[in-house]
Coordinates of C-alpha atoms in Angstrom, one line a residue:
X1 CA -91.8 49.7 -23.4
X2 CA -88.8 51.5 -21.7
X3 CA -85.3 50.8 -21.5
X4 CA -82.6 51.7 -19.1
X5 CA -78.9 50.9 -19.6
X6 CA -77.6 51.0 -15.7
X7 CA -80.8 53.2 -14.6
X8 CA -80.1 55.6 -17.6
X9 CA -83.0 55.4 -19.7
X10 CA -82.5 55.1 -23.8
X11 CA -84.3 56.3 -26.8
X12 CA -83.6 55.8 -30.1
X13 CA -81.4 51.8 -29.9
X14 CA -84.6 50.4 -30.7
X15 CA -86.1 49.9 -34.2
X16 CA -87.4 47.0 -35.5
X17 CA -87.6 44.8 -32.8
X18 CA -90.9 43.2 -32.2
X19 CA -90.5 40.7 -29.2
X20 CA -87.7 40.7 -25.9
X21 CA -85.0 38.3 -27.2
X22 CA -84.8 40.5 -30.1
X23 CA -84.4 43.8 -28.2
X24 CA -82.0 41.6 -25.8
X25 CA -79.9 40.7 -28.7
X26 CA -79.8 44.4 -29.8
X27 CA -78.9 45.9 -26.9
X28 CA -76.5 43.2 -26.3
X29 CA -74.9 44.4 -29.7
X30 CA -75.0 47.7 -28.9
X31 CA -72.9 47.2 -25.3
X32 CA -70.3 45.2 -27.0
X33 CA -69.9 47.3 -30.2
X34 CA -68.9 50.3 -27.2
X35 CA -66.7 48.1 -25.7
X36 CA -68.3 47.4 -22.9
X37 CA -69.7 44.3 -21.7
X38 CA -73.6 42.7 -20.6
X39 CA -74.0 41.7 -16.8
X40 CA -78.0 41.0 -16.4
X41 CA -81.3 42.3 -17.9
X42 CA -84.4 43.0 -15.9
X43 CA -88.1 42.4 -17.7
X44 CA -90.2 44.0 -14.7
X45 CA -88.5 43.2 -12.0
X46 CA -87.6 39.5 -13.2
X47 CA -84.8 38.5 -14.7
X48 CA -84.7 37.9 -17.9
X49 CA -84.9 34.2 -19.3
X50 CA -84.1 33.2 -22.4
X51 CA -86.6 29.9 -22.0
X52 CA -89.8 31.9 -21.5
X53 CA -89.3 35.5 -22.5
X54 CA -87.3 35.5 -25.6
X55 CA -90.5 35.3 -27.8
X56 CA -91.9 37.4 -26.0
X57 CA -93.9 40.4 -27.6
X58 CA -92.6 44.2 -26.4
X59 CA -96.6 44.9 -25.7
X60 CA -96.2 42.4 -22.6
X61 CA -93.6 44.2 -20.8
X62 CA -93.3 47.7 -19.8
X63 CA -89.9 48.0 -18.4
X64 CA -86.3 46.5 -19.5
X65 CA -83.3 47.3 -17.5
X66 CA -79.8 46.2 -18.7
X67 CA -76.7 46.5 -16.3
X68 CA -73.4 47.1 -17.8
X69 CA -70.0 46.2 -16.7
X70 CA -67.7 49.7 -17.9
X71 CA -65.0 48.3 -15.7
X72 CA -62.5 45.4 -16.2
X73 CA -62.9 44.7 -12.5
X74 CA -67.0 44.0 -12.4
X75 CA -65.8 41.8 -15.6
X76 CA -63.3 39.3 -13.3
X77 CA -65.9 39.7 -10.5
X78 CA -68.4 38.5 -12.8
X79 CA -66.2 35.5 -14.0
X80 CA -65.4 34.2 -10.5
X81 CA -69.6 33.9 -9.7
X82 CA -69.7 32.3 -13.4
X83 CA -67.0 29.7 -12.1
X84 CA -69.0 29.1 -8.8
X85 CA -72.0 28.6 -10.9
X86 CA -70.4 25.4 -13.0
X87 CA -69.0 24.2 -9.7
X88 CA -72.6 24.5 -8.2
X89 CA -74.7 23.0 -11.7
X90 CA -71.6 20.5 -11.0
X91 CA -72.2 19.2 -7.7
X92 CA -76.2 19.3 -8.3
X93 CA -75.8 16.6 -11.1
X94 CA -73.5 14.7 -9.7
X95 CA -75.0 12.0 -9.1
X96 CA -78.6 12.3 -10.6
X97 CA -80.1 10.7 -12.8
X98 CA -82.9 12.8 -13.6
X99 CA -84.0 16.7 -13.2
X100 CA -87.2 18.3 -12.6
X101 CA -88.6 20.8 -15.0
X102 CA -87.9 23.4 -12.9
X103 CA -84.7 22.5 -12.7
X104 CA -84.0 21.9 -16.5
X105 CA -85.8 25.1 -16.9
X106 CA -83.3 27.0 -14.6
X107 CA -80.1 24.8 -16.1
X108 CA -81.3 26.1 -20.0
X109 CA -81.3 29.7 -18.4
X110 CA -78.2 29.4 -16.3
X111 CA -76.3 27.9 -19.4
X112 CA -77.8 30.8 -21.5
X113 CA -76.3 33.1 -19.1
X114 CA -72.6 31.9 -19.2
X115 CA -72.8 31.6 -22.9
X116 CA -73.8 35.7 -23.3
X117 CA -71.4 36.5 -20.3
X118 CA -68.3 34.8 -21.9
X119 CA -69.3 36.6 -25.5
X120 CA -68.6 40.1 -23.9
X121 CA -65.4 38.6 -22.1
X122 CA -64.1 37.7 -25.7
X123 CA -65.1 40.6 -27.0
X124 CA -63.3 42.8 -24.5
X125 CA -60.5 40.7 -24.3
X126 CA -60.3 39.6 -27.8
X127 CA -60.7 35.9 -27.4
X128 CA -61.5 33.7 -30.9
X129 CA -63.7 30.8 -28.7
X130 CA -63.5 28.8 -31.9
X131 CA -59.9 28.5 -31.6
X132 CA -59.4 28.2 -28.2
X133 CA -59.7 24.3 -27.1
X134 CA -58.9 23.8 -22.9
X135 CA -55.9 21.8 -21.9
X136 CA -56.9 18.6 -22.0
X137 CA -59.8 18.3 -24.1
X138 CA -60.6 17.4 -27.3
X139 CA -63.6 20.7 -28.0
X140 CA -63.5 24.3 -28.6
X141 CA -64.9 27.0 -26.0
X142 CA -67.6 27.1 -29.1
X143 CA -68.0 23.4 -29.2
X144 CA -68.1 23.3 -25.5
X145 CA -71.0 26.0 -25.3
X146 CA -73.2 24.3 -28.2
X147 CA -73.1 21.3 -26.1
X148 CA -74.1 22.5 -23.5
X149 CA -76.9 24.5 -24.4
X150 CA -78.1 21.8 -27.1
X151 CA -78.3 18.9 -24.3
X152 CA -79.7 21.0 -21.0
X153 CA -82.7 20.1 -22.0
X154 CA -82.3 16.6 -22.3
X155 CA -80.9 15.3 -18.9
X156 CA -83.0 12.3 -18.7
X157 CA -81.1 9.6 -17.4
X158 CA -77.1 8.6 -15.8
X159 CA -75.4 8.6 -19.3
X160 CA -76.7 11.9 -20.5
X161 CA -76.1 14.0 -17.2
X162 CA -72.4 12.2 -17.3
X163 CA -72.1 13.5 -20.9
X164 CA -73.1 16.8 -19.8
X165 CA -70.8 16.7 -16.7
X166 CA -67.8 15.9 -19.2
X167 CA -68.6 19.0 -21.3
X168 CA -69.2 21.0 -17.8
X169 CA -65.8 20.2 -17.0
X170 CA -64.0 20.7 -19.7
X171 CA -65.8 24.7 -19.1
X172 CA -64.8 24.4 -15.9
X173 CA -60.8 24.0 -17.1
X174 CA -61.6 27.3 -19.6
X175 CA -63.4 29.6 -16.7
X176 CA -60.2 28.6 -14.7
X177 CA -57.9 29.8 -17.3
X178 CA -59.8 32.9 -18.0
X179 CA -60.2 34.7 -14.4
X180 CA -56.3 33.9 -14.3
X181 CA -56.2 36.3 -17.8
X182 CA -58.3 38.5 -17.2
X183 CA -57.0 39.1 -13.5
X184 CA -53.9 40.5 -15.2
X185 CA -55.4 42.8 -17.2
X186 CA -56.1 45.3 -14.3
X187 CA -52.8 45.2 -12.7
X188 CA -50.6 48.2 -11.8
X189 CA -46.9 48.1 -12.9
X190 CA -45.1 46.8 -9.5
X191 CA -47.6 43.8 -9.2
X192 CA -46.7 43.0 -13.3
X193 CA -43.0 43.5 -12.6
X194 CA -43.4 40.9 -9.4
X195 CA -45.3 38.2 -11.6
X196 CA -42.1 38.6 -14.0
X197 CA -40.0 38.3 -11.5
X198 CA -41.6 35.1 -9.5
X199 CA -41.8 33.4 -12.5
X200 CA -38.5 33.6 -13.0
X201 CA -37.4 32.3 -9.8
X202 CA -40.2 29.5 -9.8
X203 CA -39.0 28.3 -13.5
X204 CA -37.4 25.0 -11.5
X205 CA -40.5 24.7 -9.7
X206 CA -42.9 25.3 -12.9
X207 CA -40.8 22.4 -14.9
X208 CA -40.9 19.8 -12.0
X209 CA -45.2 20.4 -12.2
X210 CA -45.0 19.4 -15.5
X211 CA -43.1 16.4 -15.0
X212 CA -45.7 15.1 -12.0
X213 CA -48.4 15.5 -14.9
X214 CA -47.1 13.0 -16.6
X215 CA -46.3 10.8 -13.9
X216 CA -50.1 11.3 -12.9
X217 CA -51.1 10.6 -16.4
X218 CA -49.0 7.3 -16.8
X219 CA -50.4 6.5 -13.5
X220 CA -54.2 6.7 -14.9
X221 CA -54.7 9.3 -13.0
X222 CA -55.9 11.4 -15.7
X223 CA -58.3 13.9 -13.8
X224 CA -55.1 14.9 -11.5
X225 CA -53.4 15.3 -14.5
X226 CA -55.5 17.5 -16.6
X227 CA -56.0 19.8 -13.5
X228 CA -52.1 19.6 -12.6
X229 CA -51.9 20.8 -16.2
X230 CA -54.6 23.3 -16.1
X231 CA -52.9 24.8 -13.6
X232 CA -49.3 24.9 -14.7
X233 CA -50.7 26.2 -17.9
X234 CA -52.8 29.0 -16.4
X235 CA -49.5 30.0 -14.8
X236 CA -47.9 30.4 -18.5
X237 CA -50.9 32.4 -19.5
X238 CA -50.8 34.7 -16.8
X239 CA -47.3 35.6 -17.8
X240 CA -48.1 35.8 -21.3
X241 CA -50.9 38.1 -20.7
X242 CA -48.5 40.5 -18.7
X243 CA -46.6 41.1 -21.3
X244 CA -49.9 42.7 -22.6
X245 CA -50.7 44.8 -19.7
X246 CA -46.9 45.7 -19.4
X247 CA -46.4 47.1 -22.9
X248 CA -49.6 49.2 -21.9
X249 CA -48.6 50.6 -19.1
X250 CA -45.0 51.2 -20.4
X251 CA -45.5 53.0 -23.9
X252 CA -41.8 52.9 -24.8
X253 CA -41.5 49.1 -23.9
X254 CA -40.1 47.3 -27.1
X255 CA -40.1 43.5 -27.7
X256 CA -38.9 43.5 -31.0
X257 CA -35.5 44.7 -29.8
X258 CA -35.0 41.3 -27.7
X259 CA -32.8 39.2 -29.4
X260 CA -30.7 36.6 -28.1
X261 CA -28.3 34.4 -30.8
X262 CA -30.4 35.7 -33.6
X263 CA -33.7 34.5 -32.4
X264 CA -36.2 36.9 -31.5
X265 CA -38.6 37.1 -28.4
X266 CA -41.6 36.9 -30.7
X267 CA -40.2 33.5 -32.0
X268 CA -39.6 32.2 -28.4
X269 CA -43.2 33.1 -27.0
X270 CA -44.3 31.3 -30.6
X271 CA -42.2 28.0 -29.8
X272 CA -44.1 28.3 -25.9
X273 CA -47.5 28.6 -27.4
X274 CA -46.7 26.1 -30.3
X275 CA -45.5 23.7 -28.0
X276 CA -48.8 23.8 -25.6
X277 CA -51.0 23.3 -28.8
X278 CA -49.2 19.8 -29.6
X279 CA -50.1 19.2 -25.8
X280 CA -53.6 19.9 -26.4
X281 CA -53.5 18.2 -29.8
X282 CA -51.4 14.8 -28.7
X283 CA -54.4 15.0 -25.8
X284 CA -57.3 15.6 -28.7
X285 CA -56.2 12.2 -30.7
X286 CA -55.8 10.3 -27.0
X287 CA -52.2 9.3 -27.3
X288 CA -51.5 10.0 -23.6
X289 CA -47.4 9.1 -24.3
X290 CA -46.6 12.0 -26.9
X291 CA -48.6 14.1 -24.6
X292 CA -46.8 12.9 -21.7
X293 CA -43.4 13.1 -23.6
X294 CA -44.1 16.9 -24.4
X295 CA -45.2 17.5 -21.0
X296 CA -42.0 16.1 -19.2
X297 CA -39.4 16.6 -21.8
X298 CA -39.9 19.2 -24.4
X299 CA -41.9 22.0 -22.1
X300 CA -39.3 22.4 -20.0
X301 CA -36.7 22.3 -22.3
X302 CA -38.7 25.2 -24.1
X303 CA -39.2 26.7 -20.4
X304 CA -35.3 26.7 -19.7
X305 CA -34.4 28.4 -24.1
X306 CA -37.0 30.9 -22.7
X307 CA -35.8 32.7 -19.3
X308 CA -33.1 34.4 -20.7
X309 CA -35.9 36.9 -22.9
X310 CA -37.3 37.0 -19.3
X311 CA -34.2 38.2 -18.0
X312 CA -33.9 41.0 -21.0
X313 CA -37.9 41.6 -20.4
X314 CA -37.2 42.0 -16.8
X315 CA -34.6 44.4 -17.7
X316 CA -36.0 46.5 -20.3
X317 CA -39.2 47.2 -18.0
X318 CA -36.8 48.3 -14.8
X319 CA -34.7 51.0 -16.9
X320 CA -38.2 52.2 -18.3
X321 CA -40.1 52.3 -14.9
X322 CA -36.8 54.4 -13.5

């Protein structure tokens, strides 16, 4: 059997491997160990499915064909079609209360797909998915997947497709947050020093989101809510991750040095990030009124300490970019 890596054909990753899935897997490896990450695999001319090739002896096929991402851009391009594929599973099962093997089939393949997809994200952009649990929900990325995968199979009747849609969404809050991320990654050093700045200026506007999420949630309007929150979080992220992308693409750019009344910037970006984890935790054990006291009171108070590191960021990366 041959294998090509995007139409280059290779010779020696293969040893011991004896059916597809295994080859799959070692490829897969092999992509993500160079940094790179997996976008589709060919088995003559059909894409590969993890339902019905995986066991699949190497004598059956004659041809494998992997196509890599080398480029952070086909990464985010690939993470906005995996977030219109959970919108699309989602509006297909909405509803049903039943799927046809063809369907189920295609679902176990689908959800196969977004598992190996978001493995080469987090590897590229160092993501621990057993850490990482969305705003709002109770599960781990990890969690989330196994869930996933464990019960596409079994979509037999109202309560197990709800189950499954629950899961699906709290996926669809991650993907969300992740395209926001990853977005920033790729970003030259005007467009980082503009997020900076708006977020600055939209620091009023930013705390006043986070009070209407608690006004939704002690309305009972808790899916408003969770994506009002998604979304004001996402925006945190996205500045978080700039700070990334900025030290890269200013060498001399120091955070260490930012100090304001003895408290550093690294301590200030811990108390933002400390204080969204007692969201997501107050949210885990269902005690909507901590969560909604965090949201509306101690966020923004944490918002308002934090601005003036902005301030020194902002200025730090203006005298370097002179």
């Amino acid at each position: 059997m041959e294998i090509f890596v995007n139409e280059q054909k290779l010779e020696s990753i293969i040893e011991n491997e004896k059916n597809l899935g295994e080859v799959f897997d070692a490829v897969r490896r092999w992509v993500e160990t160079n940094g790179k990450f997996l976008l589709s695999c060919i088995v003559d001319g059909e894409e590969f499915t993890q339902n019905t090739m995986r066991d699949s002896s190497i004598s059956k096929a004659s041809k494998m064909e992997f196509f890599v991402g080398e480029e952070l851009d086909i990464l985010i391009s690939s993470l906005h079609e995996l977030d219109s594929y959970v919108d699309k599973v989602g509006t297909t099962l909405l509803g049903r209360d039943s799927l046809t093997e063809k369907e189920s089939k295609e679902l176990g393949d689908g959800i196969e797909w977004i598992r190996s997809l978001l493995e080469s994200a987090g590897k590229l952009l160092k993501l621990k998915y057993d850490q990482i649990k969305p705003m709002g929900t109770g599960s781990t990325v990890s969690e989330i997947l196994e869930e996933l995968s464990r019960n596409s199979s079994k979509l037999d009747g109202t309560t197990a497709i709800e189950e499954f849609l629950e899961y699906l969404r709290d996926l669809k809050l991650f993907v969300m947050d992740l395209v926001a991320r990853a977005s920033v990654l790729d970003l030259d050093l005007p467009t980082l020093r503009e997020i900076l700045d708006t977020f600055i200026k939209a620091v009023p506007a930013l705390k006043e989101s986070f009070v209407k999420v608690n006004e939704s949630y002690q309305a009972g309007k808790d899916e408003v809510a969770t994506h009002l929150l998604t979304q004001s979080v996402s925006q945190i992220n996205v500045l978080l991750t700039s700070f990334i992308t900025l030290r890269q693409k200013l060498p001399g750019m120091d955070f260490s040095k930012i100090q304001i009344a003895e408290r550093s910037f690294e301590e200030k970006t811990n108390d933002l990030n400390d204080t969204l984890a007692s969201v997501a935790l107050a949210l885990e054990e269902k005690d909507i009124i901590r969560a909604g006291d965090i949201i509306e009171y101690e966020i923004p108070a944490v918002l308002d300490e934090f601005l003036p590191f902005l301030e020194k960021v902002k200025e730090q990366a203006d005298s370097l970019a002179v």
